[in-house]
XYZ file of C-alpha atoms in Angstrom:
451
model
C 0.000 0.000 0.000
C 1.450 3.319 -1.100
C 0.775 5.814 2.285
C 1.420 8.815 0.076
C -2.372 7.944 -1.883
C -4.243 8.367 1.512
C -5.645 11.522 2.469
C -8.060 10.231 5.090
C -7.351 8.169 7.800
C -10.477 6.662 10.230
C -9.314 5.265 13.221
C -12.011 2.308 15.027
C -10.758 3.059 19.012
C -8.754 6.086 18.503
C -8.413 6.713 22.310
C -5.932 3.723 22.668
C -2.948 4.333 24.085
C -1.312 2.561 20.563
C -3.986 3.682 18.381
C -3.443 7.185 19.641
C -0.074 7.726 18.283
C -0.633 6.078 14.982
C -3.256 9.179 14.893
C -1.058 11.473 16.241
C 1.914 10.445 13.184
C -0.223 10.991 10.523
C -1.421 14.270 11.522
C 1.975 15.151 11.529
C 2.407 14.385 7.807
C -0.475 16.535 7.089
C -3.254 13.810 6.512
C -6.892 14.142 7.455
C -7.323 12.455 10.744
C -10.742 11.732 12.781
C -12.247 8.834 14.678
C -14.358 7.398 17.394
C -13.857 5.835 20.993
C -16.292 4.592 23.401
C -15.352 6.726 26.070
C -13.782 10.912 26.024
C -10.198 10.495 27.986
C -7.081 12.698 28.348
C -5.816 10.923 25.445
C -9.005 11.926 23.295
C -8.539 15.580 24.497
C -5.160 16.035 23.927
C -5.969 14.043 19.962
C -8.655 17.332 19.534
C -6.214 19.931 20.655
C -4.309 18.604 17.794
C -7.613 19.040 15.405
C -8.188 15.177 15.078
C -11.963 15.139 15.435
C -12.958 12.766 17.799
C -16.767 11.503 18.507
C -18.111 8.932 21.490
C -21.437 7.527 19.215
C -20.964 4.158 17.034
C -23.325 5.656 14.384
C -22.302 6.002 11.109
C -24.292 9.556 10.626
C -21.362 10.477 12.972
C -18.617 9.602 10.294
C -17.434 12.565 8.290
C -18.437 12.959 5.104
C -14.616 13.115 3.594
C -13.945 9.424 5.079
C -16.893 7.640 3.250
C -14.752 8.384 0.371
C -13.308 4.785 0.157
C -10.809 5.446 -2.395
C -8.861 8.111 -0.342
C -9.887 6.631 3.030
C -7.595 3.705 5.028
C -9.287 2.709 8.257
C -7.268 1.497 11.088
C -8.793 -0.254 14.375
C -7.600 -2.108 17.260
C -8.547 -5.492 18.100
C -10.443 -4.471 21.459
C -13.053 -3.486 19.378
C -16.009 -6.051 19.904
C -17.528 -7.942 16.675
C -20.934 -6.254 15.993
C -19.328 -2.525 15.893
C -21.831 -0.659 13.625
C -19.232 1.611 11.615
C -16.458 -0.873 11.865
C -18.989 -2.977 9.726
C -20.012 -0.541 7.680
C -16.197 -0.034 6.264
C -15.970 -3.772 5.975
C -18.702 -4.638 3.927
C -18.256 -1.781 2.162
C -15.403 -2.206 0.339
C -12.650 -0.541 2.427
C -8.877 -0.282 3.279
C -9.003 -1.541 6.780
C -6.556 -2.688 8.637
C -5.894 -3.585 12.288
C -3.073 -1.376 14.187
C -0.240 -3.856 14.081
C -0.362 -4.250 10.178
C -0.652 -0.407 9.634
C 2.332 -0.106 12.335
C 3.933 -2.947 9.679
C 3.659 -0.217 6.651
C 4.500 2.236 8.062
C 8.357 1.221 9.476
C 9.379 -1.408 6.546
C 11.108 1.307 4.924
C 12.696 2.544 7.947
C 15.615 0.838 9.795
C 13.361 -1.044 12.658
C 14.156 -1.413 16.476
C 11.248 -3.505 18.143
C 10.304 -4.464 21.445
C 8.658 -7.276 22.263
C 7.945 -8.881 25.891
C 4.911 -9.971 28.642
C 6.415 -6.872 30.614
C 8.586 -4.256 29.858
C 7.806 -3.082 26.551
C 6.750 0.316 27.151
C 9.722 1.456 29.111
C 11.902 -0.374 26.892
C 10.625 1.178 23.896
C 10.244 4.682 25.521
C 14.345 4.492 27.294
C 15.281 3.402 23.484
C 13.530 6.494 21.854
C 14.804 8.763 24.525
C 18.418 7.352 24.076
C 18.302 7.626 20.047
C 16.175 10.580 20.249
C 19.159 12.100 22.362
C 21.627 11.195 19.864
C 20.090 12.984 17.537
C 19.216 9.782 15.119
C 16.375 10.999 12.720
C 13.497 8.561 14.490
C 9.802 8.036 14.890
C 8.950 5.857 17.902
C 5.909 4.564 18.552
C 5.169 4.727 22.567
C 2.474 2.388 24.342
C 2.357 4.806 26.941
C 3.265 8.782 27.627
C 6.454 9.267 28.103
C 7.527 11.857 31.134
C 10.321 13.616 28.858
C 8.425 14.109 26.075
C 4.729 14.402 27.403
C 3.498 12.321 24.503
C 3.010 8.624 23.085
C 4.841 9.790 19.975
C 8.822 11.173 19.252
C 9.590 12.506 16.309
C 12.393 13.812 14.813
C 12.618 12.448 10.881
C 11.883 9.221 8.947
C 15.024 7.612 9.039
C 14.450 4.727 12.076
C 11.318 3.707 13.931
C 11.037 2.332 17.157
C 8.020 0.192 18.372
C 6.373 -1.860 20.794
C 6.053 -5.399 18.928
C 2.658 -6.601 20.922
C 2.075 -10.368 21.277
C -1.847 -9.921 22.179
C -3.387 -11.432 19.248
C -0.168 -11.907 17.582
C -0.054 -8.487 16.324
C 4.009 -8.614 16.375
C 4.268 -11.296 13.296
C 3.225 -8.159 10.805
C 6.586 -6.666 11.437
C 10.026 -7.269 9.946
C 12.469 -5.744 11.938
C 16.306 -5.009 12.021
C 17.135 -5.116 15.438
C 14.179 -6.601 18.053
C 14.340 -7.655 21.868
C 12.512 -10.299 24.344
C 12.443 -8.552 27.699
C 9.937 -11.490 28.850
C 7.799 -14.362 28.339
C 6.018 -14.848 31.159
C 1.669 -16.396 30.506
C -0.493 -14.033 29.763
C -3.044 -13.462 27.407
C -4.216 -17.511 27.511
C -7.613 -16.540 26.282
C -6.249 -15.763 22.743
C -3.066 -18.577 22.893
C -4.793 -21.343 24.873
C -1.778 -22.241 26.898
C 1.677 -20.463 27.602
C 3.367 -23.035 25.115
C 1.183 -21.333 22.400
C 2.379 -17.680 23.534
C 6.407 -19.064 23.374
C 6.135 -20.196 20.455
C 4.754 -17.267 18.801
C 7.987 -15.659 20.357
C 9.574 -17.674 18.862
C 7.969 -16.822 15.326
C 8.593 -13.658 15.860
C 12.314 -13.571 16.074
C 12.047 -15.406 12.115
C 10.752 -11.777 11.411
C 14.158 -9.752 12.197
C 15.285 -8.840 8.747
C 18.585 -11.163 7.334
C 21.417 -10.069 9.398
C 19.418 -8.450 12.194
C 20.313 -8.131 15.686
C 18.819 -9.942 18.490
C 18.607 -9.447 22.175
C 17.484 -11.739 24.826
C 16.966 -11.297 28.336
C 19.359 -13.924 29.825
C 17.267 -17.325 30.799
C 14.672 -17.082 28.137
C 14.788 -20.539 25.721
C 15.831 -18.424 22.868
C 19.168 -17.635 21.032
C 20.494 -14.071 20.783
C 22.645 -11.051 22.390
C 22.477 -11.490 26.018
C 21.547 -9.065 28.481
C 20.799 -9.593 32.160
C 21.807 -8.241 35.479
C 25.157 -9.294 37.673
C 25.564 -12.073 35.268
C 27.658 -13.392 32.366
C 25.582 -12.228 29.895
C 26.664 -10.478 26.794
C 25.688 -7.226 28.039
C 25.472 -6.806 31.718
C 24.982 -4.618 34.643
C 27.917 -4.847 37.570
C 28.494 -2.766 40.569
C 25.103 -1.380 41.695
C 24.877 0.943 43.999
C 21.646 2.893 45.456
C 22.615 7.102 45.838
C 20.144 9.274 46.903
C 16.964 6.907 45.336
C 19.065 6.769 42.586
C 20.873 3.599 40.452
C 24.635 4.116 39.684
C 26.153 1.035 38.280
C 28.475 -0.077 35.218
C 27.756 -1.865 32.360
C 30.416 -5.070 31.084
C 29.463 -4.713 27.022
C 31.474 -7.022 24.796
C 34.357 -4.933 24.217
C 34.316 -2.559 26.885
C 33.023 -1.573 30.266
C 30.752 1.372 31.022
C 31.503 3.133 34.551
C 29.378 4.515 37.145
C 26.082 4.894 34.856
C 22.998 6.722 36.797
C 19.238 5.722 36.334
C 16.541 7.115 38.486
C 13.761 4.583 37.702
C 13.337 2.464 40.763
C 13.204 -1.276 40.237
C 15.426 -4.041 38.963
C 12.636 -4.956 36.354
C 13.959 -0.962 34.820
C 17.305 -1.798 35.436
C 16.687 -4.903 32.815
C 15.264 -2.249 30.721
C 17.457 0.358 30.755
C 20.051 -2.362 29.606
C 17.997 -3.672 26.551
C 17.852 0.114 25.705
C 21.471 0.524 26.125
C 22.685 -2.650 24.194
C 20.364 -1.879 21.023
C 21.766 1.842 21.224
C 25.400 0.445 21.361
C 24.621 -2.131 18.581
C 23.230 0.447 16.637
C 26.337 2.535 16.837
C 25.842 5.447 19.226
C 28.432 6.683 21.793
C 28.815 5.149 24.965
C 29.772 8.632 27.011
C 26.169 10.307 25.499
C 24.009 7.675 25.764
C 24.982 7.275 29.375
C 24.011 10.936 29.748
C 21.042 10.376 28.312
C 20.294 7.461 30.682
C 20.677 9.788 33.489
C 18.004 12.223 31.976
C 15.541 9.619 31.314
C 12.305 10.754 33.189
C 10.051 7.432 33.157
C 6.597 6.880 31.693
C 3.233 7.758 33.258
C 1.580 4.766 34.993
C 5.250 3.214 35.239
C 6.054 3.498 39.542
C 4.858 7.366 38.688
C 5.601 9.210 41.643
C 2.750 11.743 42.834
C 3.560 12.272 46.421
C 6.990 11.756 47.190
C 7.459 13.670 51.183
C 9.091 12.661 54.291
C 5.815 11.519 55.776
C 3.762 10.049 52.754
C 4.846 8.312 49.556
C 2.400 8.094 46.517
C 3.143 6.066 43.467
C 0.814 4.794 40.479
C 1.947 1.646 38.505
C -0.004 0.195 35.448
C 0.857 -3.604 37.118
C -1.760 -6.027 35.946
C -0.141 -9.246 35.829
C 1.596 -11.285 39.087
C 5.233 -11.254 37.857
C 4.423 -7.193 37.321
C 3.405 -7.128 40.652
C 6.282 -8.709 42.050
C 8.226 -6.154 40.358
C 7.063 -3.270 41.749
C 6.934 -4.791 45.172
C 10.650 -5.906 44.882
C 11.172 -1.997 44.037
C 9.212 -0.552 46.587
C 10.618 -2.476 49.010
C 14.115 -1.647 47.297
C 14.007 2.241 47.867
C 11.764 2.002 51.269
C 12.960 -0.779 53.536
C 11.469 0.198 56.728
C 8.229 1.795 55.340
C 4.433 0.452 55.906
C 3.171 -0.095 52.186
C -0.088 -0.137 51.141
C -1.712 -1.810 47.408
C -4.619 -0.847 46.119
C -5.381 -3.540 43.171
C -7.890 -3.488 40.303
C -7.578 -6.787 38.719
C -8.052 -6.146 34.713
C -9.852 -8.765 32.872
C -11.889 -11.852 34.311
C -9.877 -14.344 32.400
C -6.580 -13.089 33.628
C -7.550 -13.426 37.175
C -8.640 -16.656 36.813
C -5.969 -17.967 34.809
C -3.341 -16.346 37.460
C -5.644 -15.841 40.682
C -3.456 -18.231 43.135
C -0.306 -15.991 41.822
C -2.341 -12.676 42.169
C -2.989 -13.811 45.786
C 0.534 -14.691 46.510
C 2.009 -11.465 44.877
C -0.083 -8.930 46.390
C 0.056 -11.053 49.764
C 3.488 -9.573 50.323
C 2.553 -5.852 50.857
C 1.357 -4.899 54.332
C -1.980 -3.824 53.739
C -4.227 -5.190 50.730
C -7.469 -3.303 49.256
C -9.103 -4.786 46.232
C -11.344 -3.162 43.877
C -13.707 -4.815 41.606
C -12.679 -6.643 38.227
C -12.305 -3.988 35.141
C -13.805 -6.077 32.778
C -12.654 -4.028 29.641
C -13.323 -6.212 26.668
C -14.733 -9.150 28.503
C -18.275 -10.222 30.184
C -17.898 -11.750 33.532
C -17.254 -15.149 34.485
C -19.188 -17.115 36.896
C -17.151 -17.404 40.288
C -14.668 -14.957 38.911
C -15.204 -12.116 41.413
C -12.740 -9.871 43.368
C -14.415 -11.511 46.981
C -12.863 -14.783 45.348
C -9.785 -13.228 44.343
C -9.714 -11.923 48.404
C -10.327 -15.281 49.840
C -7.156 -16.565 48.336
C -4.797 -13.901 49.446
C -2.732 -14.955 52.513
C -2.690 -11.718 54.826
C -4.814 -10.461 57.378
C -4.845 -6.888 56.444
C -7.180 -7.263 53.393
C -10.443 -5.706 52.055
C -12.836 -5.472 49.039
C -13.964 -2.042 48.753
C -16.346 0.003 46.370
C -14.646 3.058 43.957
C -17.133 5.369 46.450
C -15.109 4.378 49.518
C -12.159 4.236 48.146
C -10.873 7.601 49.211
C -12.128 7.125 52.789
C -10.511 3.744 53.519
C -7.133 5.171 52.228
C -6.941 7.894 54.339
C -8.166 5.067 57.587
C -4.748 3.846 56.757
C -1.604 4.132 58.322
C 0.623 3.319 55.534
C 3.696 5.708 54.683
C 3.537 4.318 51.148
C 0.586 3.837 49.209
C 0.194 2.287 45.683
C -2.226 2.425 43.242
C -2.174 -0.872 41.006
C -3.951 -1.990 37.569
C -4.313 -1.478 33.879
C -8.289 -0.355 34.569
C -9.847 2.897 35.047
C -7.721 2.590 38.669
C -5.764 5.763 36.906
C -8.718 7.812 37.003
C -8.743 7.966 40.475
C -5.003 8.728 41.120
C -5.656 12.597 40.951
C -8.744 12.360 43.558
C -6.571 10.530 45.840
C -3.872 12.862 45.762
C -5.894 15.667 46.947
C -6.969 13.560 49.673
C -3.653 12.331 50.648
C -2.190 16.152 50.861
C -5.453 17.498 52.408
C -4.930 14.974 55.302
C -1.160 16.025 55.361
C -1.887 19.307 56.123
């Protein structure tokens, strides 16, 4: 498909984090951009600041009359959308471009030199450290964020056409519509076992993906995983590895043993090992693509995080307030290793919203036992996003199985109420949900009772 023949471009669940910056490219290269989403977000404000029209009705009266031109029209959706979507129908059976976001994603970088993430966890960071590090460098890239990125206040860098840098998502096996040059497997943990069936299914269409890198590509593999490339791991013999770490001031200072050289006393202010992993990915795909060592560590050190990744909002000598985006066990073990990491004495409190009925029950014994380990437990109900419930699946349920005395299922209404009851000194808000729409209300409440 030749881009350059499109002048309109529909997009079927614009307000997706993914979707969203698709959007946000082509408006860039002067296209006509609209679409529709279910509900009116941040994201879908900050898409009509940039004059993408944006409307909350699946009607096709809503569509603009410039996009029912199907010659100049592509339409793009994502695969949350659910089967008996009135204008997603109406493009299909009506003759069409459409394709999903992973295939557009495909078009749009296989004429670029192509640096993809892929992983269970750790994509977003990845990809968003990588971006910041090239961006940096001043290499003429586009990168493709699955989340906002603190230095850049957007899902989207750009400076030129030359490289692109995305996410490479294994839900639904989007990832197999890219070819990249250089890709990386942060993780491959279960997850999504109501598209693969069983985690066999999900590692081998890892697996499948690596056959994509372009002839002579590069890849990198966190050390451990049952697949051959460039090592990376942490105080190990991997080909790329962090050594030395040191904790300064709630910040990581540490070296880095590449193949040919070692990198001294690197700083990295993102709490966790989990970002430590990721910073390195970032680092060895930089290296590998050529950049210098001395200003890509500098970069490292200015590297601000990405919202909904351990996002500090409170951070005072008597109250601590992060957000995380944690929806799967192994996440939440992560940010529990880091919290305990940078606050060894401190009370912590986790506020979970599971996301998805068939996650928790594939992984509810694991749930339990991860969020078991923090000192006080509240759970909210299961966001069901694309799903309708399933019988016995319930939050109570989820409760039952969790190993700690200080536990409780509480309504979005008393939320607020039952934090503030709490004597924690750090409090977390957990969950790929709506959870994040509650983050600002509990702020307030957290520095009103401060004062």
């Amino acid at each position: 498909m030749n881009l350059k023949n499109i002048h309109n471009i529909y997009f079927v669940g614009i307000g997706g984090i993914g979707m969203s910056a698709i959007a946000r490219f082509f408006k860039s290269q002067n296209k006509n951009v609209a679409g529709y989403d279910k509900t009116q977000t941040e994201i879908t404000n900050s898409l009509e600041a940039l004059n993408i029209s944006v409307h909350f009705e699946d009607e096709i009266g809503c569509i603009e009359n410039s996009f029912l031109n199907k010659e100049e029209t592509l339409v793009v959706y994502t695969p949350a959308i659910p089967k008996d979507h009135k204008q997603l129908n109406y493009f299909k059976s009506n003759g069409f471009k459409v394709l999903k976001r992973s295939e557009i994603l495909g078009i749009i970088t296989e004429n670029t030199f192509c640096l993809a993430v892929a992983g269970t966890h750790g994509k977003t960071t990845t990809t968003s450290i990588l971006g910041h590090l090239l961006k940096s460098c001043d290499v003429k890239l586009t990168a493709f964020l699955g989340g906002i990125s603190e230095n850049y206040n957007s899902n989207l860098i750009l400076n030129g056409d030359k490289v692109s840098v995305v996410e490479a998502d294994e839900f639904d096996r989007s990832f197999l519509t890219l070819s990249p040059d250089m890709a990386a497997v942060t993780s491959m943990d279960a997850d999504h076992l109501d598209i693969y069936g069983d985690a066999s299914q999900l590692v081998q269409s890892f697996k499948d993906f690596t056959k994509k890198i372009k002839p002579n590509g590069k890849l990198f593999v966190k050390n451990g995983l049952p697949i051959k490339g460039i090592t990376y791991g942490i105080e190990d013999g991997s080909d790329y590895s962090i050594q030395n770490i040191k904790i300064e001031n709630g910040t990581y200072v540490f070296d880095v043993k590449t193949p040919n050289t070692t990198i001294k006393n690197i700083e990295f202010n993102l709490p966790g090992r989990h970002n430590l992993s990721n910073a390195l990915v970032a680092l060895a795909m930089s290296v590998e693509y050529g950049l210098p060592t001395k200003q890509l560590a500098k970069a490292l050190a200015s590297y601000k995080g990405v919202k909904r990744r351990f996002s500090y909002h409170i951070k005072t000598d008597k109250i601590v307030f992060i957000d995380d985006y944690a929806h799967h066990p192994e996440e939440i073990n992560a940010v529990h290793q880091a919290v305990r990491e940078m606050y060894p004495e401190k009370k912590v409190l986790a506020v979970f919203q599971p996301h998805l009925f068939s996650r928790t029950q594939d992984f509810a014994t694991q749930f339990a036992k991860s969020l078991s380990q923090f000192d006080q437990i509240i759970l909210l109900d299961i966001y069901p996003a694309r799903e309708l419930p399933i019988e016995g699946v319930t939050s109570s349920w989820l409760l039952s199985l969790i190993e700690n005395s200080n536990k409780k299922l509480v309504n979005k209404e008393d939320l607020i109420s039952q934090i503030k009851q709490s004597n924690a000194d750090v409090i977390l808000t957990i969950g790929a949900g709506d959870i994040g729409a509650q983050v600002l209300k509990i702020k307030e409440a957290l520095l009103e009772n401060e004062n």
